[in-house]
Amino acid sequence: MSQATTPPLSLVAKVKRALVKPVGKMPDALVAPLSRWTRVNSDGEHLDPPMAMIAWAAAHVPGMALVSGTVSQSRHRMEESSAMIAETFPPMAVVEDFRINDDVSATRYRAGEQSSGIVLYFHGGGFVLGSRASHDGVARRLAIGTGADVVSVEYRLAPEHPFPAAADDALAAWRFVVDAAPRWGVSADKIVVGGDSAGGNLAAVLALDVRGEAVQPALQLLIYPVTNSSESADTASRREFADGYYLTAERINWFTENYVPDPADRSGHRVSPLLADDLSGLPPAYVLIAGFDPLRDEGIAYADRLRAAGVPVTLDRASGLIHGFVNMTALSAQARTAFDRLSAAVRAVL
């Protein structure tokens, strides 16, 4: 399994990095005028210019697409792309690799000497791609921003391990972290479950799985989560952003078919938490969505259903951003600002 450290860059990737990284340093005086000329969605929101450049590159530059080549090649390219645009952070006080069980590995990050709690984090990648390495920068930024230990989980991926492997691994990781919290010097009632995209789905499913148990998550941190993989997932945002915004309708279908090959499973709450019969009694939720994301509307719908069930919910809309932006903070001031807000939400809970 991949290690927490990012892989070395190839020569081609280094050249791409030299071309791409300056995008994140564009002065506000230049970004503001550019935003008037980028795409506008049906709600009148303007696409952040760096996001527009990334979306264009994903569609036109070889190796920049979310999925390119075989599953193995796509996994490697995602890790390399993440390393290519990763921010540089100061050294962590703790970076510890360990095993949850025979199938699942994890890495714990702690920025300082003390910790305010734990964020149990599940990476994105459509249940097929992604790793601790691809989200190493996300985990480090989250550890610094929240003051908490971040436990980044390397759950099993499809198609080798289809549903329910990832959901079962998330539950195993929760059980491990609850037991480990005291020896890490953290109270078990200060554990946040979170993730982006597929990882946001796993965090939401995990909250449902442990509902009613003695130890509950302090918060669900759901970053542009997948909440509906059934045939009913025909939202306006999935149609509006079906192509040209990094995550496409074609890729969503490919991820779904790999993770949940049996269509009969796709309406169950462990795949599609939006379709759960009852969402009452769940932990508070912070749901962060992107304005130009095909998953935007199902994130809003899940926040609405949680709120209707009596769950405290904060819905945060990053209007100018695209899917995957937590991996793109080096390139976009708007992405950094959105990340700072989610970090502040975690701090407030812990």
Coordinates of C-alpha atoms in Angstrom, one line a residue:
M1 CA 0.0 0.0 0.0
S2 CA 1.0 3.6 -0.6
Q3 CA 2.9 5.3 2.1
A4 CA 2.0 8.7 3.5
T5 CA 4.9 10.5 1.8
T6 CA 4.3 11.7 -1.7
P7 CA 6.1 10.0 -4.6
P8 CA 9.1 11.6 -6.3
L9 CA 8.2 13.5 -9.4
S10 CA 9.1 12.4 -12.9
L11 CA 10.9 14.9 -15.2
V12 CA 7.6 15.5 -17.1
A13 CA 5.8 16.2 -13.8
K14 CA 8.5 18.6 -12.7
V15 CA 8.0 20.5 -16.0
K16 CA 4.2 20.6 -15.5
R17 CA 4.7 21.8 -11.9
A18 CA 6.9 24.6 -13.1
L19 CA 4.1 25.7 -15.4
V20 CA 1.2 25.2 -13.1
K21 CA 2.4 26.4 -9.6
P22 CA 2.7 30.1 -10.6
V23 CA -1.1 30.1 -11.1
G24 CA -1.5 30.0 -7.3
K25 CA 0.6 33.1 -6.9
M26 CA -1.5 35.3 -9.3
P27 CA -2.1 38.7 -7.6
D28 CA -5.7 39.7 -6.6
A29 CA -5.5 42.6 -9.0
L30 CA -5.2 40.1 -11.9
V31 CA -7.5 37.4 -10.6
A32 CA -10.5 39.8 -10.1
P33 CA -10.6 41.0 -13.7
L34 CA -10.1 37.5 -15.0
S35 CA -13.1 36.2 -13.0
R36 CA -15.4 38.4 -15.1
W37 CA -14.4 36.4 -18.2
T38 CA -14.6 32.9 -16.8
R39 CA -17.6 30.7 -16.9
V40 CA -20.8 31.6 -15.0
N41 CA -23.1 28.9 -13.6
S42 CA -26.9 28.9 -13.7
D43 CA -26.9 30.5 -10.2
G44 CA -24.8 33.4 -11.5
E45 CA -21.6 32.3 -9.7
H46 CA -18.2 33.0 -11.4
L47 CA -15.7 30.2 -11.8
D48 CA -12.4 31.0 -10.0
P49 CA -9.8 31.6 -12.7
P50 CA -7.3 29.1 -11.3
M51 CA -10.1 26.5 -11.2
A52 CA -10.9 27.3 -14.8
M53 CA -7.3 26.7 -15.8
I54 CA -7.3 23.4 -13.9
A55 CA -10.5 22.3 -15.5
W56 CA -9.1 23.2 -19.0
A57 CA -5.9 21.3 -18.3
A58 CA -7.8 18.2 -17.1
A59 CA -9.7 18.2 -20.4
H60 CA -6.8 19.0 -22.7
V61 CA -3.3 18.2 -21.2
P62 CA -2.2 14.6 -21.3
G63 CA -2.0 13.0 -17.9
M64 CA -4.0 15.8 -16.2
A65 CA -7.4 14.1 -16.4
L66 CA -8.9 12.5 -13.3
V67 CA -8.8 9.1 -15.0
S68 CA -6.3 8.4 -17.7
G69 CA -5.3 4.9 -18.9
T70 CA -5.7 1.9 -16.7
V71 CA -6.8 1.9 -13.1
S72 CA -3.1 1.4 -12.0
Q73 CA -1.9 4.2 -14.3
S74 CA -4.7 6.5 -13.0
R75 CA -3.8 5.8 -9.4
H76 CA -0.2 6.6 -10.1
R77 CA -1.0 9.8 -12.0
M78 CA -3.3 11.0 -9.2
E79 CA -0.6 10.6 -6.7
E80 CA 1.9 12.3 -9.0
S81 CA -0.5 15.2 -9.8
S82 CA -1.2 15.7 -6.1
A83 CA 2.5 15.9 -5.4
M84 CA 3.0 18.2 -8.4
I85 CA 0.7 20.9 -6.9
A86 CA 1.2 20.2 -3.2
E87 CA 1.8 23.0 -0.8
T88 CA 5.0 23.1 1.3
F89 CA 4.4 22.8 5.0
P90 CA 6.6 23.0 8.1
P91 CA 7.6 19.6 9.6
M92 CA 5.0 17.8 11.7
A93 CA 5.6 16.9 15.3
V94 CA 4.3 13.4 14.5
V95 CA 3.9 11.5 11.2
E96 CA 3.2 7.9 12.2
D97 CA 2.3 5.0 9.9
F98 CA 0.5 2.1 11.4
R99 CA -2.0 -0.7 10.5
I100 CA -5.7 -0.7 11.4
N101 CA -5.8 -4.4 10.6
D102 CA -4.4 -6.8 8.0
D103 CA -6.2 -4.9 5.1
V104 CA -6.1 -1.3 6.2
S105 CA -3.2 1.1 6.9
A106 CA -3.3 4.7 8.2
T107 CA -1.1 7.6 9.0
R108 CA -1.4 9.9 12.0
Y109 CA -0.3 13.5 11.7
R110 CA 0.1 15.9 14.6
A111 CA 1.3 19.5 13.9
G112 CA 2.3 20.5 17.5
E113 CA 3.1 19.0 20.8
Q114 CA -0.5 19.0 22.0
S115 CA -3.7 17.9 20.2
S116 CA -7.2 19.2 20.5
G117 CA -8.8 15.9 19.2
I118 CA -8.8 13.6 16.2
V119 CA -10.0 13.9 12.7
L120 CA -10.5 10.5 11.2
Y121 CA -10.1 11.3 7.5
F122 CA -11.1 9.3 4.4
H123 CA -9.6 10.4 1.0
G124 CA -11.5 11.0 -2.2
G125 CA -11.0 9.3 -5.5
G126 CA -14.3 7.7 -6.4
F127 CA -13.6 4.6 -4.3
V128 CA -11.1 3.5 -7.1
L129 CA -8.3 6.1 -6.9
G130 CA -6.6 8.1 -4.1
S131 CA -4.4 7.1 -1.2
R132 CA -2.7 8.6 1.9
A133 CA 0.0 9.8 -0.5
S134 CA -2.4 11.6 -2.8
H135 CA -4.0 13.4 0.2
D136 CA -0.8 13.9 2.3
G137 CA -1.0 17.7 1.7
V138 CA -4.7 17.7 2.7
A139 CA -3.9 15.9 6.0
R140 CA -1.0 18.2 6.8
R141 CA -3.0 21.3 6.2
L142 CA -5.9 19.9 8.2
A143 CA -3.6 19.0 11.1
I144 CA -2.1 22.5 11.1
G145 CA -5.4 24.3 10.7
T146 CA -7.3 22.3 13.4
G147 CA -4.7 21.6 16.0
A148 CA -6.0 18.0 16.0
D149 CA -4.4 14.7 15.1
V150 CA -5.4 13.7 11.6
V151 CA -5.6 10.0 10.9
S152 CA -5.6 9.5 7.2
V153 CA -7.0 6.0 6.3
E154 CA -5.9 3.9 3.3
Y155 CA -9.1 1.9 2.8
R156 CA -9.4 -0.9 0.2
L157 CA -10.2 0.3 -3.3
A158 CA -12.4 -1.0 -6.1
P159 CA -12.6 -2.8 -8.5
E160 CA -10.4 -5.2 -6.6
H161 CA -12.4 -4.6 -3.4
P162 CA -16.0 -3.5 -4.3
F163 CA -18.7 -2.4 -1.9
P164 CA -18.9 -3.0 1.1
A165 CA -15.1 -3.1 1.5
A166 CA -14.5 0.6 1.9
A167 CA -17.5 1.2 4.2
D168 CA -16.4 -1.8 6.4
D169 CA -12.8 -0.4 6.5
A170 CA -14.1 3.0 7.6
L171 CA -16.0 1.3 10.5
A172 CA -12.9 -0.7 11.4
A173 CA -10.8 2.5 11.4
W174 CA -13.4 4.2 13.7
R175 CA -13.2 1.3 16.2
F176 CA -9.4 1.4 16.2
V177 CA -9.2 5.2 16.7
V178 CA -11.8 5.2 19.6
D179 CA -9.6 2.6 21.3
A180 CA -6.3 4.4 20.5
A181 CA -7.5 7.9 21.5
P182 CA -6.5 7.6 25.2
R183 CA -3.0 6.5 24.5
W184 CA -2.6 9.4 22.0
G185 CA -3.7 11.7 24.9
V186 CA -7.1 12.6 23.4
S187 CA -10.6 12.1 24.7
A188 CA -12.7 9.6 22.6
D189 CA -15.6 12.1 22.6
K190 CA -13.4 14.5 20.5
I191 CA -13.2 12.6 17.2
V192 CA -14.4 14.1 14.0
V193 CA -15.2 11.9 11.0
G194 CA -14.5 13.5 7.7
G195 CA -13.5 13.1 4.1
D196 CA -13.8 14.5 0.6
S197 CA -16.0 13.1 -2.2
A198 CA -15.9 9.3 -1.8
G199 CA -14.3 9.9 1.6
G200 CA -17.2 12.2 2.5
N201 CA -19.6 9.4 1.6
L202 CA -17.7 7.1 3.9
A203 CA -17.8 9.6 6.8
A204 CA -21.5 10.0 6.3
V205 CA -22.1 6.2 6.1
L206 CA -19.9 5.7 9.2
A207 CA -22.0 8.2 11.2
L208 CA -25.0 6.1 10.3
D209 CA -23.3 2.8 11.1
V210 CA -22.4 3.9 14.7
R211 CA -25.5 5.8 15.5
G212 CA -26.7 5.0 19.0
E213 CA -23.4 3.6 20.2
A214 CA -21.8 4.9 23.4
V215 CA -19.1 6.9 21.6
Q216 CA -20.3 9.2 18.8
P217 CA -18.4 11.4 16.4
A218 CA -18.2 15.0 17.5
L219 CA -18.8 16.2 13.9
Q220 CA -19.4 14.9 10.4
L221 CA -17.0 16.9 8.1
L222 CA -18.5 16.2 4.6
I223 CA -16.6 17.8 1.8
Y224 CA -18.4 17.6 -1.6
P225 CA -19.7 14.2 -0.6
V226 CA -21.2 11.5 -2.8
T227 CA -24.6 11.0 -1.2
N228 CA -26.6 9.3 -3.9
S229 CA -25.3 6.6 -6.3
S230 CA -28.7 5.3 -7.3
E231 CA -30.6 5.8 -10.6
S232 CA -32.4 8.7 -8.8
A233 CA -29.2 10.8 -8.8
D234 CA -30.3 12.9 -11.7
T235 CA -29.7 16.4 -10.3
A236 CA -29.5 19.7 -12.0
S237 CA -25.8 20.0 -11.1
R238 CA -25.0 16.6 -12.5
R239 CA -26.5 17.7 -15.8
E240 CA -25.0 21.3 -15.8
F241 CA -21.5 20.1 -14.9
A242 CA -21.5 16.8 -16.8
D243 CA -18.4 17.7 -18.7
G244 CA -15.5 20.2 -18.6
Y245 CA -15.2 20.7 -14.8
Y246 CA -12.6 18.0 -13.8
L247 CA -15.1 15.5 -12.4
T248 CA -17.4 14.4 -15.3
A249 CA -20.6 12.4 -15.6
E250 CA -18.7 9.7 -17.5
R251 CA -16.2 9.4 -14.6
I252 CA -18.9 9.3 -11.9
N253 CA -20.6 6.4 -13.8
W254 CA -17.3 4.6 -14.1
F255 CA -16.5 5.0 -10.4
T256 CA -20.0 3.8 -9.4
E257 CA -19.8 0.8 -11.7
N258 CA -16.5 -0.2 -10.2
Y259 CA -17.4 0.4 -6.6
V260 CA -21.0 -1.0 -6.6
P261 CA -21.3 -3.4 -9.6
D262 CA -24.7 -4.6 -8.5
P263 CA -27.3 -1.9 -9.2
A264 CA -29.5 -3.3 -6.5
D265 CA -27.0 -2.2 -3.8
R266 CA -26.9 1.4 -5.0
S267 CA -30.1 2.5 -3.2
G268 CA -29.0 1.2 0.2
H269 CA -28.0 3.7 2.9
R270 CA -24.4 2.4 3.1
V271 CA -23.9 3.5 -0.6
S272 CA -26.4 6.3 -0.8
P273 CA -26.9 7.9 2.7
L274 CA -29.3 10.4 1.1
L275 CA -31.8 7.6 0.7
A276 CA -31.7 6.4 4.3
D277 CA -35.1 6.1 5.8
D278 CA -34.1 8.0 9.0
L279 CA -31.4 10.5 9.5
S280 CA -32.3 11.5 13.1
G281 CA -29.9 11.2 16.0
L282 CA -26.8 11.8 13.9
P283 CA -23.8 14.0 14.9
P284 CA -23.7 17.6 13.8
A285 CA -22.6 18.1 10.2
Y286 CA -20.5 20.6 8.3
V287 CA -21.2 20.1 4.6
L288 CA -18.9 22.0 2.2
I289 CA -19.9 22.0 -1.5
A290 CA -18.5 23.6 -4.6
G291 CA -20.5 25.8 -7.0
F292 CA -19.2 24.1 -10.1
D293 CA -19.4 20.5 -9.0
P294 CA -21.7 17.8 -10.4
L295 CA -22.1 16.6 -6.8
R296 CA -23.2 20.0 -5.5
D297 CA -27.0 19.4 -5.4
E298 CA -26.8 16.0 -3.6
G299 CA -24.6 17.6 -1.0
I300 CA -27.3 20.3 -0.5
A301 CA -30.0 17.7 -0.4
Y302 CA -28.2 15.7 2.2
A303 CA -27.7 18.9 4.4
D304 CA -31.4 19.6 4.0
R305 CA -32.5 16.1 5.0
L306 CA -30.2 16.2 8.0
R307 CA -31.6 19.5 9.1
A308 CA -35.2 18.3 8.6
A309 CA -34.3 15.3 10.9
G310 CA -33.2 17.7 13.7
V311 CA -29.4 17.4 13.1
P312 CA -27.5 20.6 13.5
V313 CA -26.0 21.5 10.0
T314 CA -23.7 24.1 8.6
L315 CA -23.9 24.2 4.8
D316 CA -20.9 26.1 3.3
R317 CA -20.9 26.9 -0.4
A318 CA -17.6 27.6 -2.1
S319 CA -19.2 29.3 -5.0
G320 CA -16.3 29.6 -7.5
L321 CA -14.7 26.2 -7.0
I322 CA -14.7 22.8 -8.7
H323 CA -14.7 19.2 -7.3
G324 CA -11.4 18.3 -5.8
F325 CA -10.4 21.7 -4.6
V326 CA -9.0 20.6 -1.2
N327 CA -6.1 19.1 -3.2
M328 CA -5.7 22.4 -5.1
T329 CA -5.0 24.9 -2.3
A330 CA -1.6 25.7 -3.7
L331 CA -3.3 27.0 -6.9
S332 CA -6.2 29.0 -5.6
A333 CA -6.7 31.6 -2.9
Q334 CA -10.4 30.8 -2.9
A335 CA -9.6 27.1 -2.2
R336 CA -7.3 28.1 0.7
T337 CA -10.0 30.3 2.2
A338 CA -12.6 27.5 2.0
F339 CA -10.2 25.1 3.6
D340 CA -9.6 27.6 6.4
R341 CA -13.3 27.8 7.0
L342 CA -13.6 24.0 7.4
S343 CA -10.6 24.0 9.7
A344 CA -12.3 26.6 11.8
A345 CA -15.4 24.6 12.0
V346 CA -13.5 21.6 13.4
R347 CA -11.7 23.8 15.9
A348 CA -15.0 25.2 17.1
V349 CA -16.2 21.7 17.8
L350 CA -13.1 20.4 19.5

